[in-house]
Every structure is written in C-alpha cells, then in structure tokens.
XYZ file of C-alpha atoms in Angstrom:
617
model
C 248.878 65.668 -47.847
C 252.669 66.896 -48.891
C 254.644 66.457 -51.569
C 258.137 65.680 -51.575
C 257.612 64.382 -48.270
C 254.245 65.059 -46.504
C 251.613 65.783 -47.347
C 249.421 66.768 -48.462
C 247.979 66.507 -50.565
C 250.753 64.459 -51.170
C 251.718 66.736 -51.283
C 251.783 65.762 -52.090
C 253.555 65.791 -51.858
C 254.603 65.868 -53.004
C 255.397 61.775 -54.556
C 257.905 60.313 -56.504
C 258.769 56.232 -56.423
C 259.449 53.686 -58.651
C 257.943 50.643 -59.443
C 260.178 48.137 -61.050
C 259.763 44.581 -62.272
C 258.870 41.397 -60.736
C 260.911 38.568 -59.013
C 263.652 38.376 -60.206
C 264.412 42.086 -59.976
C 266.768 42.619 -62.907
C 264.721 44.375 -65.623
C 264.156 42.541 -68.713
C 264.917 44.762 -71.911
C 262.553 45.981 -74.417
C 263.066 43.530 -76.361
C 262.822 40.401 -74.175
C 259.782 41.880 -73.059
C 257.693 43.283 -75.637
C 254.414 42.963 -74.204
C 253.611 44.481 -70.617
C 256.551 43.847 -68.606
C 256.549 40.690 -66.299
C 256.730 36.961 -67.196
C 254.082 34.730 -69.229
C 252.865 34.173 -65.921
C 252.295 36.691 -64.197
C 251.629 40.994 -65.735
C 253.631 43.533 -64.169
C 253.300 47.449 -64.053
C 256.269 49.002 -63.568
C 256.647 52.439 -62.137
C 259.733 55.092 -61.923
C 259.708 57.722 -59.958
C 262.758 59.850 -58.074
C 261.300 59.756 -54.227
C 261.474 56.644 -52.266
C 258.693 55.652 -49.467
C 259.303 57.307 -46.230
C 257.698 54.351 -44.210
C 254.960 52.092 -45.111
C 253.382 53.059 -41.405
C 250.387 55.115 -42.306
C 251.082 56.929 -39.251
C 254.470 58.176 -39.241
C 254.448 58.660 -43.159
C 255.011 62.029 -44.903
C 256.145 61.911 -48.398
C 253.282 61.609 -51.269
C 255.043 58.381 -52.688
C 254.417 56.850 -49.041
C 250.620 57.605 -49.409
C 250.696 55.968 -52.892
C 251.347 53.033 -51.370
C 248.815 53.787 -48.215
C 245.693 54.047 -50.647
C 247.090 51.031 -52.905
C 247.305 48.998 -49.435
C 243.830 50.403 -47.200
C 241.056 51.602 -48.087
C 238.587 54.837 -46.902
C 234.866 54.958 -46.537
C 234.825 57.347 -49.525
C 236.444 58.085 -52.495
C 237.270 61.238 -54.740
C 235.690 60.190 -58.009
C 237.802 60.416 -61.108
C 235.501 62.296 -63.186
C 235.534 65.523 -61.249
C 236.292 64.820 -57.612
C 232.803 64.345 -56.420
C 232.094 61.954 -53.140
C 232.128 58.208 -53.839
C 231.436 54.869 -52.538
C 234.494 53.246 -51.136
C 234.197 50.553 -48.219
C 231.042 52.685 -47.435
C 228.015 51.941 -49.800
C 226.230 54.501 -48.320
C 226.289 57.137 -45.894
C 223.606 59.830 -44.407
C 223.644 62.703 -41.701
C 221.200 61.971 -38.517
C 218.228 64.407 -38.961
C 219.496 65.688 -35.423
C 223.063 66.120 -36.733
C 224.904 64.422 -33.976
C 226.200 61.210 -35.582
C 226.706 59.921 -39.661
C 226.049 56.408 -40.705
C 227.816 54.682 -43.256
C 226.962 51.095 -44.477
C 230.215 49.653 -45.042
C 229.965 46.736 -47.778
C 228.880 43.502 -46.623
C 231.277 39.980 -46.815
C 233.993 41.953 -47.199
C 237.513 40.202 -45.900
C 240.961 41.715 -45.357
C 243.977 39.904 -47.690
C 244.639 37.249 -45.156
C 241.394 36.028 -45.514
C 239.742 37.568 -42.034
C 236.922 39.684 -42.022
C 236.775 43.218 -42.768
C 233.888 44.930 -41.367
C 232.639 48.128 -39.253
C 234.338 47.064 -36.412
C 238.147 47.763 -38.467
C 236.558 51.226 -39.085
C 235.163 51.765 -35.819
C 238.798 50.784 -34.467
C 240.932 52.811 -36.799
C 238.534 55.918 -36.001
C 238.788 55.663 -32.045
C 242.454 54.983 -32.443
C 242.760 58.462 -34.454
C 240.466 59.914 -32.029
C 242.272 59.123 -28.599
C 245.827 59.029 -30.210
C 248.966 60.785 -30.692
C 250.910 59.966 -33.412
C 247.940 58.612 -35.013
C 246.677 62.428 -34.865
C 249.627 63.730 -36.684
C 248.313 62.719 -40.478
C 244.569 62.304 -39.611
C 243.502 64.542 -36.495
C 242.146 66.770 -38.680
C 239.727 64.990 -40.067
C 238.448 63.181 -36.806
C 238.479 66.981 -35.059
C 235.023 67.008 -34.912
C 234.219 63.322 -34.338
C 233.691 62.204 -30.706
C 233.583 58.176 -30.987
C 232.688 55.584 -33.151
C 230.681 52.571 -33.042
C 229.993 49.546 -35.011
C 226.539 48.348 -34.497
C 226.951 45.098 -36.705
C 229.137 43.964 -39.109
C 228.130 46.833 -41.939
C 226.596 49.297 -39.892
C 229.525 52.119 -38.833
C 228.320 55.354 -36.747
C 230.038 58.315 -35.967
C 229.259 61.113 -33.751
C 230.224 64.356 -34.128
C 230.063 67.296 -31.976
C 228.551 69.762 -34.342
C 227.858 69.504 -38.075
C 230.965 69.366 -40.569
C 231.274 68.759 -44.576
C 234.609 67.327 -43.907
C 232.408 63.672 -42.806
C 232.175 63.407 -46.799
C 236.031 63.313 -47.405
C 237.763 61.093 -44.478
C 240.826 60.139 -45.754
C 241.299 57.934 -43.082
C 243.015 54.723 -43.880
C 241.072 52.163 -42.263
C 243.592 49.726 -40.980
C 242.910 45.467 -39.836
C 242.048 45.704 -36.172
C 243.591 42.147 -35.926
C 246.790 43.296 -36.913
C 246.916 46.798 -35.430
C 245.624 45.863 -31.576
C 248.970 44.870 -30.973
C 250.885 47.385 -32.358
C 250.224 50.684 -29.216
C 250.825 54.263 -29.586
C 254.788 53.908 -28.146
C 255.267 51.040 -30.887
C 253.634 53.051 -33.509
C 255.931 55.285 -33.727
C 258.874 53.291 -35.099
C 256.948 50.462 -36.337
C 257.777 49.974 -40.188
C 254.473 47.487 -41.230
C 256.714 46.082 -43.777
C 256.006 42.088 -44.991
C 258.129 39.909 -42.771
C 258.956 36.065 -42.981
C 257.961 36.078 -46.263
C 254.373 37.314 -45.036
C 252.626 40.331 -46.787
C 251.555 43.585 -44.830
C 247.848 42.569 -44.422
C 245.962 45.121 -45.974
C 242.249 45.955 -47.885
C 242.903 47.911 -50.752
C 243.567 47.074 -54.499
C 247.204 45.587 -53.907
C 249.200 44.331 -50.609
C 252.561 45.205 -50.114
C 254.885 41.680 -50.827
C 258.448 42.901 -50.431
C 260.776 46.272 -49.793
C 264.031 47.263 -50.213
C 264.523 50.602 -48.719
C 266.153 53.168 -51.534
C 265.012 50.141 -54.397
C 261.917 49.370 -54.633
C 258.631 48.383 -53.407
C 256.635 45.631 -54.698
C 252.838 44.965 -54.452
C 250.194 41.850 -55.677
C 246.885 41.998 -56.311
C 244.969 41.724 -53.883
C 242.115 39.133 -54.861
C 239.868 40.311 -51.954
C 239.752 44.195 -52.921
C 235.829 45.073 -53.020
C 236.271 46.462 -56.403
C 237.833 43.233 -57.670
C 241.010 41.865 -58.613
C 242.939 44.155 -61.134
C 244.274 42.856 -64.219
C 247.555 43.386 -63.558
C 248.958 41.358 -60.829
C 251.657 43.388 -59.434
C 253.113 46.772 -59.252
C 256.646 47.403 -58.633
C 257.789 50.494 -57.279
C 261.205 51.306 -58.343
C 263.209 54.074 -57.185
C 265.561 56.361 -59.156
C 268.228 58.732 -59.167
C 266.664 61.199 -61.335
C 264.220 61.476 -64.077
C 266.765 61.173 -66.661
C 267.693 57.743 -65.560
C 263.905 56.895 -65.674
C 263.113 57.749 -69.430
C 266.537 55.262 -69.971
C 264.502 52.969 -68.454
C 261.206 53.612 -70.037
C 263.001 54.003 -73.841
C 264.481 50.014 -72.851
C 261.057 48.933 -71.123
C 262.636 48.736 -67.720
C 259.210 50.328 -66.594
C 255.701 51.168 -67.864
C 255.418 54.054 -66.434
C 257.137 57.829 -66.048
C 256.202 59.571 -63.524
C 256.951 63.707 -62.426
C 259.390 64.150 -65.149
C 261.488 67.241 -65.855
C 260.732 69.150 -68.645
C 263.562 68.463 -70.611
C 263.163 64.455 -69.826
C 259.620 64.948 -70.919
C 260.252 66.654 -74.028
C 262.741 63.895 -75.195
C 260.387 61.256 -74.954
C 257.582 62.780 -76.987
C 257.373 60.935 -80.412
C 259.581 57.997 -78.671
C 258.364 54.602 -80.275
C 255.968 52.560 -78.185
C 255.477 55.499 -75.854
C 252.915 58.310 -74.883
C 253.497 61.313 -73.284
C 250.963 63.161 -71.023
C 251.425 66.290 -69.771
C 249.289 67.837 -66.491
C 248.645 70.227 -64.466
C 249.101 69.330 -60.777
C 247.734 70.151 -57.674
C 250.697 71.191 -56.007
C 252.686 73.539 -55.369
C 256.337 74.665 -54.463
C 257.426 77.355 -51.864
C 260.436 79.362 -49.852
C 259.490 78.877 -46.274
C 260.361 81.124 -43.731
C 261.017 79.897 -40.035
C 258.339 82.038 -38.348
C 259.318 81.624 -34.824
C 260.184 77.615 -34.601
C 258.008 76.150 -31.208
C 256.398 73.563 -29.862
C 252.136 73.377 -29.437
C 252.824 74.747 -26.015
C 255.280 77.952 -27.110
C 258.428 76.717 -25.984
C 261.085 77.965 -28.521
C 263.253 75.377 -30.073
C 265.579 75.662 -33.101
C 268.449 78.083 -33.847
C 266.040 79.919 -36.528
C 267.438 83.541 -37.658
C 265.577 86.590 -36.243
C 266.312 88.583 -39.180
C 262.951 86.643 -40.826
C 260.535 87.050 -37.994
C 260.480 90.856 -39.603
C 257.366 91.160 -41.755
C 259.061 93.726 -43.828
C 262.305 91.075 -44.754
C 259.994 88.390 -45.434
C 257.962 90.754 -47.693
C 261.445 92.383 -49.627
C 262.187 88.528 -50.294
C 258.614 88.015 -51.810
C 259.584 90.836 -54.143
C 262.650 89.742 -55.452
C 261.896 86.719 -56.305
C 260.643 86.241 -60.008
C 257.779 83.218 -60.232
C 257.442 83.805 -64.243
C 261.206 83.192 -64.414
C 261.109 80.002 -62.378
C 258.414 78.552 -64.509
C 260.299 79.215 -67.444
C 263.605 78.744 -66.542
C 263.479 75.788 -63.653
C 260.310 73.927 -64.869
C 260.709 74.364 -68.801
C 257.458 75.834 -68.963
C 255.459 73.254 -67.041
C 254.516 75.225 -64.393
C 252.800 79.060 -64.040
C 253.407 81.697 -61.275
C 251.983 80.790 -57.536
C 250.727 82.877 -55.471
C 248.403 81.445 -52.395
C 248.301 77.910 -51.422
C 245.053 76.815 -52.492
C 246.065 76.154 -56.557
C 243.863 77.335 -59.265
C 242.832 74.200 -60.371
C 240.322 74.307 -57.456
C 238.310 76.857 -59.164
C 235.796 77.388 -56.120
C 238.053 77.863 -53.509
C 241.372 79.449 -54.964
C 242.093 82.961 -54.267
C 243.685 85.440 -56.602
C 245.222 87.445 -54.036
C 244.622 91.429 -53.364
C 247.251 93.528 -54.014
C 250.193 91.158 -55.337
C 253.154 91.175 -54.712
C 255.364 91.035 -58.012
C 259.095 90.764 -59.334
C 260.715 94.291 -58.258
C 264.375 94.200 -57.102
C 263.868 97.907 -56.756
C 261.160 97.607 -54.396
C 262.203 95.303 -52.398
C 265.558 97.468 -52.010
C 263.138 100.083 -50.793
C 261.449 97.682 -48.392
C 264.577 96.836 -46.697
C 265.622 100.770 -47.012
C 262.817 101.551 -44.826
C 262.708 98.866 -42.213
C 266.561 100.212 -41.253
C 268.417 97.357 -42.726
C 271.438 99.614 -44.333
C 273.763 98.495 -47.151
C 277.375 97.585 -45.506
C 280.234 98.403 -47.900
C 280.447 94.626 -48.736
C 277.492 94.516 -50.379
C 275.618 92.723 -47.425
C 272.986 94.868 -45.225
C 273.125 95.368 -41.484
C 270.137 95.000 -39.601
C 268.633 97.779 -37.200
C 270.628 96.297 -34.890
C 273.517 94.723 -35.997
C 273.203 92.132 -37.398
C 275.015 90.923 -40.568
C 272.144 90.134 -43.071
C 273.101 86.438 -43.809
C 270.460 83.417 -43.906
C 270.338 79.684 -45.166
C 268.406 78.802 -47.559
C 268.065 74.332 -47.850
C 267.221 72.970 -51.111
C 266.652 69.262 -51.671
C 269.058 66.703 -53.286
C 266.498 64.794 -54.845
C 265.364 67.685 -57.077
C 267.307 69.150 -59.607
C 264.537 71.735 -59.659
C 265.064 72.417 -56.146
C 268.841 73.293 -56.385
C 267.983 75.652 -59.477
C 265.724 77.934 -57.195
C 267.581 78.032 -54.045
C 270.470 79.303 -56.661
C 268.528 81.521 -58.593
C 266.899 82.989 -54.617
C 270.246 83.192 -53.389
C 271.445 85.430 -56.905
C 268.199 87.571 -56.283
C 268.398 88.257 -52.650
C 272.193 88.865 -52.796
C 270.950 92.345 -55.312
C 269.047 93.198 -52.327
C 271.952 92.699 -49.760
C 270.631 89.630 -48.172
C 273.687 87.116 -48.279
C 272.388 83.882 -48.687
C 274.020 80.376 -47.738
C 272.518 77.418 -49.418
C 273.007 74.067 -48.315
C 271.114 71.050 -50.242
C 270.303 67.896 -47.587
C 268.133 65.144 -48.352
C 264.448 65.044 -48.016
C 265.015 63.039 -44.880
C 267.316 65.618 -42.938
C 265.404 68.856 -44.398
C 262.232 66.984 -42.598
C 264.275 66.614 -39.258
C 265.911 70.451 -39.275
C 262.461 71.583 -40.281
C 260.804 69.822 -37.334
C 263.284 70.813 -35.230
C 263.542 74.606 -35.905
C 266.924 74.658 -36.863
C 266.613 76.465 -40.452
C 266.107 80.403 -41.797
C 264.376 79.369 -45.402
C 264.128 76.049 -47.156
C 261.997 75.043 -50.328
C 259.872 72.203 -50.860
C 256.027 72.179 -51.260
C 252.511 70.534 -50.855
C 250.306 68.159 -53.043
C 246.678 69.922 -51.769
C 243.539 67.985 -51.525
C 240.272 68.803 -53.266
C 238.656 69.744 -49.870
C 241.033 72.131 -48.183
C 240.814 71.747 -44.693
C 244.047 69.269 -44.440
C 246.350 71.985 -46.431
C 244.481 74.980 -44.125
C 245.624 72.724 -40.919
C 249.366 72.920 -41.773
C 249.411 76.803 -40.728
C 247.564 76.337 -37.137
C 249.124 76.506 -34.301
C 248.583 73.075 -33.115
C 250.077 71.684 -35.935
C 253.171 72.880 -34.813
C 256.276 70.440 -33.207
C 256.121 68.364 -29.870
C 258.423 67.234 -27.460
C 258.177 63.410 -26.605
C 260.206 62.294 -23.705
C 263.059 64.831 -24.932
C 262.975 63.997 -28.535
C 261.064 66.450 -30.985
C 258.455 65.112 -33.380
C 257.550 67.546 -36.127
C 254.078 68.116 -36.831
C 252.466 69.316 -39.947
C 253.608 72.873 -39.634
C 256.732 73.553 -41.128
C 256.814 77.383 -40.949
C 255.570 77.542 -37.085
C 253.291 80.366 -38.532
C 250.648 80.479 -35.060
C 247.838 83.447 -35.368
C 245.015 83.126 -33.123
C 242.622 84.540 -35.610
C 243.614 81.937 -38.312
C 242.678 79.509 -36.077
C 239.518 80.737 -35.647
C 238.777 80.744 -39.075
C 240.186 77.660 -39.459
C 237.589 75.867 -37.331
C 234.739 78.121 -38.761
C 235.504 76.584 -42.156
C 235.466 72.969 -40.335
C 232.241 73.336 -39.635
C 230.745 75.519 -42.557
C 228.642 73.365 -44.403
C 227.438 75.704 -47.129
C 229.717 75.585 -50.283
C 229.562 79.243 -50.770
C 229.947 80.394 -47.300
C 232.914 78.088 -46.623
C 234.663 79.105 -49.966
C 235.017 82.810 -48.715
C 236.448 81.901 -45.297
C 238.732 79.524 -46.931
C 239.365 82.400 -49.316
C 240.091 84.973 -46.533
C 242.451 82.384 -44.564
C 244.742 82.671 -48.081
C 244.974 86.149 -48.157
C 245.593 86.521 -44.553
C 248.705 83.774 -45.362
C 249.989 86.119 -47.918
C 249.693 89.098 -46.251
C 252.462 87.348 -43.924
C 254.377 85.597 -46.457
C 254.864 82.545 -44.037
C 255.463 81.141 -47.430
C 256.423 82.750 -50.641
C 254.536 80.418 -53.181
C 257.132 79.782 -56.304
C 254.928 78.173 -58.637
C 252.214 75.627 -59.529
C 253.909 72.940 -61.171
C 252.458 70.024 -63.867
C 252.977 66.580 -63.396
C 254.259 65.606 -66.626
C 254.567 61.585 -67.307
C 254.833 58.922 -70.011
C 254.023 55.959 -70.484
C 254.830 51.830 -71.987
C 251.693 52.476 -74.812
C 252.715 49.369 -76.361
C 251.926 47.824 -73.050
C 249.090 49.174 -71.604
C 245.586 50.458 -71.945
C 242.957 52.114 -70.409
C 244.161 54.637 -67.994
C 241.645 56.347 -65.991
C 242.335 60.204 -65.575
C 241.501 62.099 -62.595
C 239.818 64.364 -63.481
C 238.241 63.844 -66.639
C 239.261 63.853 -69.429
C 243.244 65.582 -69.154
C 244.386 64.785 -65.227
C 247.048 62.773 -63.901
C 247.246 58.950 -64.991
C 248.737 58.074 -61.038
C 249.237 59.601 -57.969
C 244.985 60.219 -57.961
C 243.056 60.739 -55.252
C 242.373 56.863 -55.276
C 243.739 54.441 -57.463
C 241.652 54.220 -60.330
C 244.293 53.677 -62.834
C 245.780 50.584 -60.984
C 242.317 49.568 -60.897
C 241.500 49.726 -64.753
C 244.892 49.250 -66.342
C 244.959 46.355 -68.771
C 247.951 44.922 -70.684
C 247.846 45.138 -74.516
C 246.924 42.746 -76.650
C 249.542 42.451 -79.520
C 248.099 39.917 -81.595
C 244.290 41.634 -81.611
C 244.747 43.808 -85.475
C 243.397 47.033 -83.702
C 245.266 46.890 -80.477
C 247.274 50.096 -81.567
C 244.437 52.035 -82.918
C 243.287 52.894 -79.393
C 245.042 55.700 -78.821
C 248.156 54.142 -78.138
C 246.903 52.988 -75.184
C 244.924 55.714 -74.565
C 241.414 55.527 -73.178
C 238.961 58.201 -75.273
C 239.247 60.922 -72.724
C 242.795 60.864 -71.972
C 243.585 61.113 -75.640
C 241.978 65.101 -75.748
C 244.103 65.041 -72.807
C 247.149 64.511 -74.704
C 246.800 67.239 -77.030
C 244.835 69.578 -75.045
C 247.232 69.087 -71.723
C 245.550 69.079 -68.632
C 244.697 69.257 -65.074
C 246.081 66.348 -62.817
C 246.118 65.572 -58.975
C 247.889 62.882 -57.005
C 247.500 61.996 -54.569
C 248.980 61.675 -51.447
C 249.759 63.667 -49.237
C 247.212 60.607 -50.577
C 246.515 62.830 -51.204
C 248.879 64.071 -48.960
C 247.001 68.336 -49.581
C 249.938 66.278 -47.892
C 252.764 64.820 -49.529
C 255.066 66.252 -51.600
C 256.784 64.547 -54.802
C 260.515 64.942 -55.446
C 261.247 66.833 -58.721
C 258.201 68.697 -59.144
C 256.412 69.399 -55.526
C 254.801 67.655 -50.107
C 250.293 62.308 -47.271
C-alpha cells in the first residue's frame, strides 16, 4: 500500500496522522495530565503525525494514515505476525488449500458480532470478497489480491470458501478488509465512490476491528473507542485520537507538553531533540518504504488512450537514465534525512532480505556521465546553459514536490541544482498530497517525488507497474489507478502473473527479483532512498509496545495493530513502574540502542500508502 498517500504498503505510504485527546478536544498539559493522557474516566492514546486521512472509505483510500485507520476499524482473515511477519490467525482460525487446489477454506471465529451488536460471520467475508471480485472501484486497492479468486461462499456461519482458478501463495496474505454486509448492501458501486463512511448522527462507523471510528474533523483529527466486541478483546486503552499536524516540529511541542503519547515519522533533527527529553523514549527504525523521482512514462488509460500534457523529453530511455546519474542517493540520506535513511536503489527494500534485489550494474552519482549520456543521445548544450533536444526542444521539465514534507521540498531542490549541471532546466512546483494525486492520475506532470510503504509479500507493490493498473475514464472523469508512472511492458506483466501464482519461495523470489531489475533498467522510477521511521514516545505514560518485527521495528503503523492492542497506561504509584524500560517492553529496549527495522503499515500496509515526511494503503 503507499505512503504519503497510497499505498502501499502504506505506503505506505506512506502514513502520517495524528491522534489527539479525548472530548473535549483541547489538550490538557503535561502537567494536568501526568498519567496517560485522557480523564479519570476514560485512557486516551494520543497520536501526532503530519498526514491527515484521505477518506475513511476503504475503497477510495490512498494515503498510509487512511489504512491506519482501515485495519484499526476491519479486520482480515489473516494477519502479519509481529515477530517476523509470518501468517496469522485473524477473523480466520484456520485455513487449508483443497487437496485438488481449486478452492481455500478458512474457519472464521465463531460468535463473533460487528460493534453494533449484529453478527459477524462468513457471510460479511463472503460479501466483501464477491464485492471485490465483480467490482470497480472496489478493485482499485484490492483486485490484486482477489485476481485469482473466482467466487466466494459461506457455507455456515464460520465456514468461508474461496475458489481460485489456479494455485496462488498470495491466499495466505489477503489484505482484504472485510466490511459489515448490513451496512455495505446499501452503499453500490456508483455510491462507493464518493461515499465518506464517516459516524453520522452521533452514530459510529460500524466496524470489527480493535477500535470504531466515533468522530472526524477533516484536517484535525480522528477519534476512535474501543471496540468491546474485537475478537482479540477490548484494549486497555479506550480511545485513540488521531491528531493532525503541521509538521513534526509542532508534534515534539506537543509531545515535550503531553499533548500526545505518541511521535510518529519524525525528522531527523525533531528526533534528535527529543532524545534524553524527560518522560520520553525515542525509537529509531528502519522502514519499509521508500521515496522516488517518477517519471511520466507515457500517461494512459487501461485501454491506451493518451491523456495528460506529460513532456516527451522523458519518454527517452537515455534522459531518464542521465537523471538517474546525477542524482546523489548518499547525499540525500545525509543531507535531507539526517542520516536516517541509506541509498535506494530497486523497489523491493532490503529489509525483505529474500526478495530484495541488489541491482546489476548500478547506476551511481556521476554528473560527468550523465553529461555524456545526454552528449550522445543528441541533446546539445544551448548557450544558456539549457540543452536542446534532437529536435528542438528546449530541455525544461517540472518536477512536483509535496507541501506536507519538508523532506520533499529539499530533494526536488537539490534534483533541480543537479540536473540544471547537466542542462536539464528544471521547474519545481510543491502542491499538496491531494492535487499531486489528481495531476498524477491525470497525466498532467514530467517528474514528481513521493514514494511507497511495501508489503512483506510483494505482489501489491509489483502491481503498481502493470499496465492495468494504469488510469480510467468514468463517464468523462479520470480515476487514477495504482500506477503513477504509466510504465506498461507486456513482458512485466507476464512475470507479474507468473509470480502470482508461484508458490515455491525460492522460485518466486527470482522472478520477483528479475521484475526489479527489469524496473531499473527503465528507470520508471529513480529510487532516492530507504528511509527510517523514527518516533517517540509519552514513557511516563505507557507500556508495553509490541514491535513489528521483533525485537527493533516500528511501534505503529504495523502490519496489524498490535501495539493498540497491547498498550497499557502506566502505573505511577506501583515503586517499579519506571524500571521497565521506560515503558519499554524487553525487546523493544535492544531496539532502542541497537536501532532497527520497522514497517507500517498501510498502504495497511498500503506496499500502499505513503506517509508524509518520510515516504505511499
């Protein structure tokens, strides 16, 4: 799913909220509130993060804080565990292959009931899995995952089957939000689309997961209770706040006055100014995602029709390439993320060991050979400084960066400085999230940067590069699928379903492997850096964190929501309250010192969506 607004993930994704305090919604200071924020009543966890929700519609949603809020809200039949991202139980106890491998069985748990008290069975899954299946917009965030699946059926109450037209490992990981078939009947494909599933008359969005969505201010915050029907049970704290913020140095005000609990995607130089800070712990990461220049690769829709005003200049092989070489990762890292980040390269990240590729021949920092490149292709050095293509045509491009990310408007400078030594005059232009989505979808762009949160399985991040992924036309109105560089190769696609269906580990991992190289060789993207996820966190206030993985990943924005599951307030008067770690469970301590590997989520898990200042479900 993305990051800073699909994806992946997640991307996320790529996601950044916040979660703020309870009724009433005027923070309480530190001082007021010494123990975990909220009143004697009730406990509330309090989250800050730069990226708001896109839409609480699992359907239409992109950014990795929207599928923060999906898993906290619905559950899947499976889970990624937090040790080590192994398979699960989630609403599924169980689950097994047919000897003839046409269908799957999962047992979904029994006496199960959604959060307005009506049953929650096989039939919801069976529902949300046909809708997927014989949908449109529902395809957009989950058709990959139901590619293979033909129907399903509930037999009973706890007894789900799907069938499948050949064998697939991607039936272990279906992160498919399985949505209240009560709610949903009413809501068709048309209504989807602009339906905002957001609590109304006082009424919460009816939902199965940990938490149900209670209230929403668009730009402010989002605000969850526990939801006392979850399968796994209730969690301790009663309600997380998501509270949204201008940047991350207005969040570690917050956290320093105990505004929030929590810090999430911080800068480096935010992050660095909190360590030793009384009453909190820092954490640093590493992340799943990663950041990228995009190139517009030919902007159509599924069927080929052109659309967008995209630049010509980059559907040369040999530009795209000269910009790959003057661009300087190591620098970025440094520079940008303050050392929280290392060089990228393909877009499966290194923290998935088995399937990440270290590319052939790489293409490094070399102003001097990418002067070359362009020397050779014919684009020829005018006297201003700016080179004329074969052609013509003045070498000029824009380049969008994001306004949410202060990270984001220090690369698009530092690109435009770097491409402008290679005669390639570069006009950047920072939009929001929101209208870099809507150019993007719509073709009208030459290079933008943004980036993915990528799941442990990689078939949802593969899926962004095919060529059905790419925009449609509805009634006259585009809709942007997950493709954002329009990048369409008929052998990719090929190899794209071969690794849908691969079910040895081995055999998969080297298609998956060749699928990267073949997306470097193109440079549809040029792949910045993998960036950390570094947070903090109210350990005055609250204990037992779960990391994902074990024992020095992310705290939040998991693959699942273990942490909101496990969190439990501090308890000031107990004499050894602070000799846990600060808050720290055993494993996350190492963590802390050792640093770490961390995923969210989301976008989930979002390989989908995207977080704000360090990237996209």
């Amino acid at each position: 799913m993305r990051t800073g607004r699909r994806r992946n993930a997640w991307a996320a994704l790529v996601g950044a909220i916040a979660v703020a305090l309870a009724l009433p919604l005027v923070p309480a200071s530190a001082e007021e509130t010494p123990s975990p924020s909220g009143t004697a009543e009730k406990t509330v966890f309090t989250v800050g993060i730069t990226q708001d929700v896109d839409t609480t519609n699992p359907f239409t949603g992109i950014a990795a804080a929207s599928f923060e809020a999906y898993q906290m809200m619905y559950p899947t039949l499976t889970e990624y565990s937090a040790e080590d991202f192994s398979t699960v139980p989630g609403l599924a106890e169980s689950w097994e292959e047919s000897e003839d491998q046409t269908y799957w069985t999962y047992k979904i748990r029994p006496g199960l009931k959604w959060s307005d008290g009506q049953p929650l069975t096989a039939r919801d899954a069976a529902y949300t899995f046909n809708r997927v299946i014989n949908g449109d917009i529902e395809q957009t965030n989950y058709g990959g995952y139901t590619s293979t699946i033909t129907k399903a059926v509930a037999e009973d109450d706890t007894t789900l089957k799907l069938f499948v037209k050949r064998p697939s490992p991607i039936m272990y990981h279906l992160a498919v939000y399985i949505l209240p078939e009560h709610i949903w009947k009413n809501i068709d494909g048309k209504q989807a689309k602009s339906y905002k599933n957001e609590p109304k008359d006082g009424e919460p969005v009816v939902g199965g997961g940990p938490f149900v969505l209670v209230e929403r201010r668009k730009g402010e915050f989002l605000r969850f209770e526990a939801n006392p029907n979850f399968y796994g049970g209730k969690p301790a704290a009663d309600e997380v706040v998501f509270r949204v913020y201008k940047n991350t140095d207005a969040i570690a005000e917050a956290l320093r006055k105990g505004e929030i609990d929590y810090a999430n995607d911080l800068s480096a130089n935010v992050f660095n100014s909190l360590e030793g800070a009384e009453g909190i712990t820092t954490v640093p990461s590493v992340y799943s995602g990663f950041n990228q220049i995009a190139f517009n690769m030919g902007a159509a829709l599924t069927d080929g029709t052109p659309i967008g005003n995209g630049s010509k200049l980059v559907l040369d092989p040999q530009v795209r390439l000269a910009v790959a070489q003057a661009i300087d990762r190591q620098v970025l890292a440094d520079k940008v993320y303050g050392g929280f980040a290392t060089p990228g390269s393909t877009v499966i990240p290194p923290l998935y060991r088995d399937l990440h590729l270290e590319p052939a021949d790489p293409v490094g920092f070399d102003l001097g050979a990418a002067n070359a490149t362009l020397d050779a292709a014919g684009y020829t050095m005018g006297d201003d400084g700016v080179r004329v293509s074969p052609d013509g045509e003045r070498m000029s491009l824009r380049l969008l960066g994001r306004q949410e990310s202060s990270e984001s408007q220090k690369v698009v400078e530092y690109v435009k400085d770097w491409l402008g030594q290679i005669g390639i005059e570069v006009d950047v232009r920072i939009v929001s999230e929101d209208t870099l989505y809507e150019k993007v979808g719509n073709g009208d762009f030459d290079m933008f940067e943004w980036g993915w949160v990528v799941e442990p399985d990689p078939d949802y991040q593969l899926s962004t590069f095919t060529c059905d992924q790419r925009s449609t036309d509805d009634d006259g109105t585009i809709i942007a699928g997950l493709s954002d560089s329009f990048y369409c190769d008929a052998e990719y696609d090929k190899l794209y379903e071969a690794q849908k269906l691969q079910t040895d580990p081995a055999e998969r991992a080297a298609v998956v492997r060749q699928m990267q190289q073949m997306l470097y060789d193109s440079n549809a993207y040029v792949v910045t850096v993998y960036y950390d996820n570094p947070t903090a966190y109210r350990s005055d206030r609250w204990t037992n964190f779960t990391p994902q993985p074990a024992p020095d990943g992310v705290l939040l924005f998991q693959y699942g929501t273990w942490s909101y599951e496990s969190i439990t307030p501090v308890v000031e008067d107990a004499e050894d309250a602070t000799s846990t770690a600060a808050g720290l469970t055993p494993g996350l301590i190492l963590g802390a010192v050792v640093g770490g590997v961390g995923l969210f989520l989301i976008g989930y898990w979002l390989g989908r969506r995207r977080p704000s200042d360090y990237d996209v479900e």
